[in-house]
């Protein structure tokens, strides 16, 4: 089985990126996000609710309603969004904390998993939605 993010985490990244691309223009209709990002409405609702609970976005009711980010795209990292949906990112259970794995002290793979975990978290922390938005515009997707 391949290591991969859940569908919800992937959708969450796409939703925040869509909102980052429309930041400063007022609420974005959920139907528009769903259409542009190819996200089924039930998944979109679930993701928006989770991200709103974590304080990354706000929902607005009414005719001019929709969704807005509560932070600037440069202040939101991929790690923050993924962890808002998935919980703390763990490459392997043995990197969750001391004592999680009975073989931790003698396992030759343990230091490798810890190094890979640190690299992954550093990279996810380094990538902001402002950076993704600029990259998307350079590719002609805005």
Coordinates of C-alpha atoms in Angstrom, one line a residue, residues 9-115:
X9 CA -6.5 16.5 3.0
X10 CA -6.0 16.8 -0.8
X11 CA -9.3 18.6 -1.1
X12 CA -8.4 20.9 1.8
X13 CA -5.2 22.0 0.1
X14 CA -7.2 22.7 -3.1
X15 CA -9.9 24.7 -1.3
X16 CA -7.3 26.9 0.5
X17 CA -5.4 27.4 -2.7
X18 CA -8.6 28.4 -4.5
X19 CA -9.4 30.9 -1.7
X20 CA -5.9 32.2 -1.8
X21 CA -6.3 32.8 -5.5
X22 CA -9.4 34.9 -4.8
X23 CA -8.2 36.5 -1.6
X24 CA -9.4 40.1 -1.1
X25 CA -12.3 39.8 -3.4
X26 CA -14.9 38.9 -0.8
X27 CA -16.6 35.6 -0.1
X28 CA -16.2 32.8 -2.7
X29 CA -19.2 30.7 -3.3
X30 CA -18.8 27.0 -2.3
X31 CA -20.4 25.9 -5.6
X32 CA -17.7 27.8 -7.5
X33 CA -14.9 26.2 -5.5
X34 CA -16.5 22.8 -6.0
X35 CA -16.7 23.3 -9.8
X36 CA -13.2 24.7 -10.2
X37 CA -11.5 22.2 -8.0
X38 CA -13.6 19.2 -9.0
X39 CA -14.6 18.5 -5.4
X40 CA -17.9 16.8 -4.6
X41 CA -20.2 19.0 -2.5
X42 CA -20.4 16.7 0.5
X43 CA -16.6 16.5 0.7
X44 CA -16.3 20.3 0.2
X45 CA -18.8 20.9 3.1
X46 CA -16.9 18.6 5.4
X47 CA -13.5 20.1 4.5
X48 CA -14.8 23.7 4.9
X49 CA -16.3 22.9 8.3
X50 CA -13.1 21.4 9.5
X51 CA -10.9 24.3 8.3
X52 CA -13.4 26.8 9.8
X53 CA -13.3 25.0 13.2
X54 CA -9.5 25.3 13.0
X55 CA -9.7 29.0 12.3
X56 CA -8.4 29.1 8.7
X57 CA -11.6 30.2 7.1
X58 CA -15.0 31.8 7.8
X59 CA -18.3 30.9 6.2
X60 CA -20.8 33.7 5.2
X61 CA -24.5 33.1 4.8
X62 CA -26.9 34.8 2.5
X63 CA -27.1 35.9 -1.1
X64 CA -23.5 37.2 -1.1
X65 CA -22.4 34.4 1.1
X66 CA -19.5 32.0 0.6
X67 CA -16.2 31.3 2.2
X68 CA -13.1 33.5 3.0
X69 CA -9.7 32.9 4.5
X70 CA -9.2 34.3 7.9
X71 CA -5.4 34.6 7.4
X72 CA -3.3 35.9 4.5
X73 CA -2.1 33.2 2.1
X74 CA 1.5 33.8 3.2
X75 CA 0.6 32.9 6.8
X76 CA -0.9 29.5 6.0
X77 CA 1.4 26.5 5.3
X78 CA 0.6 23.2 3.7
X79 CA 1.5 21.5 6.9
X80 CA -1.1 23.6 8.8
X81 CA -3.8 22.7 6.4
X82 CA -2.9 19.0 6.2
X83 CA -2.7 18.7 9.9
X84 CA -6.0 20.6 10.4
X85 CA -7.6 17.7 8.5
X86 CA -5.4 14.7 9.3
X87 CA -4.0 15.6 12.8
X88 CA -0.3 15.6 13.4
X89 CA 1.7 14.4 10.4
X90 CA 3.5 11.1 11.1
X91 CA 5.5 9.2 8.5
X92 CA 5.6 6.2 10.8
X93 CA 4.2 5.4 14.2
X94 CA 7.7 5.2 15.6
X95 CA 8.3 8.9 15.1
X96 CA 5.2 9.9 17.1
X97 CA 7.1 9.9 20.4
X98 CA 9.4 8.0 22.6
X99 CA 8.0 4.6 23.6
X100 CA 5.6 4.2 20.7
X101 CA 7.6 1.4 19.2
X102 CA 9.2 -1.3 21.4
X103 CA 12.1 -1.7 18.9
X104 CA 12.9 2.1 18.8
X105 CA 16.3 1.9 20.5
X106 CA 17.7 -1.0 18.4
X107 CA 15.9 -0.6 15.1
X108 CA 18.3 0.6 12.3
X109 CA 15.4 2.1 10.4
X110 CA 14.3 4.3 13.3
X111 CA 16.9 7.1 12.7
X112 CA 16.0 7.0 8.9
X113 CA 12.3 7.5 9.7
X114 CA 13.1 10.4 12.1
X115 CA 15.3 12.1 9.5

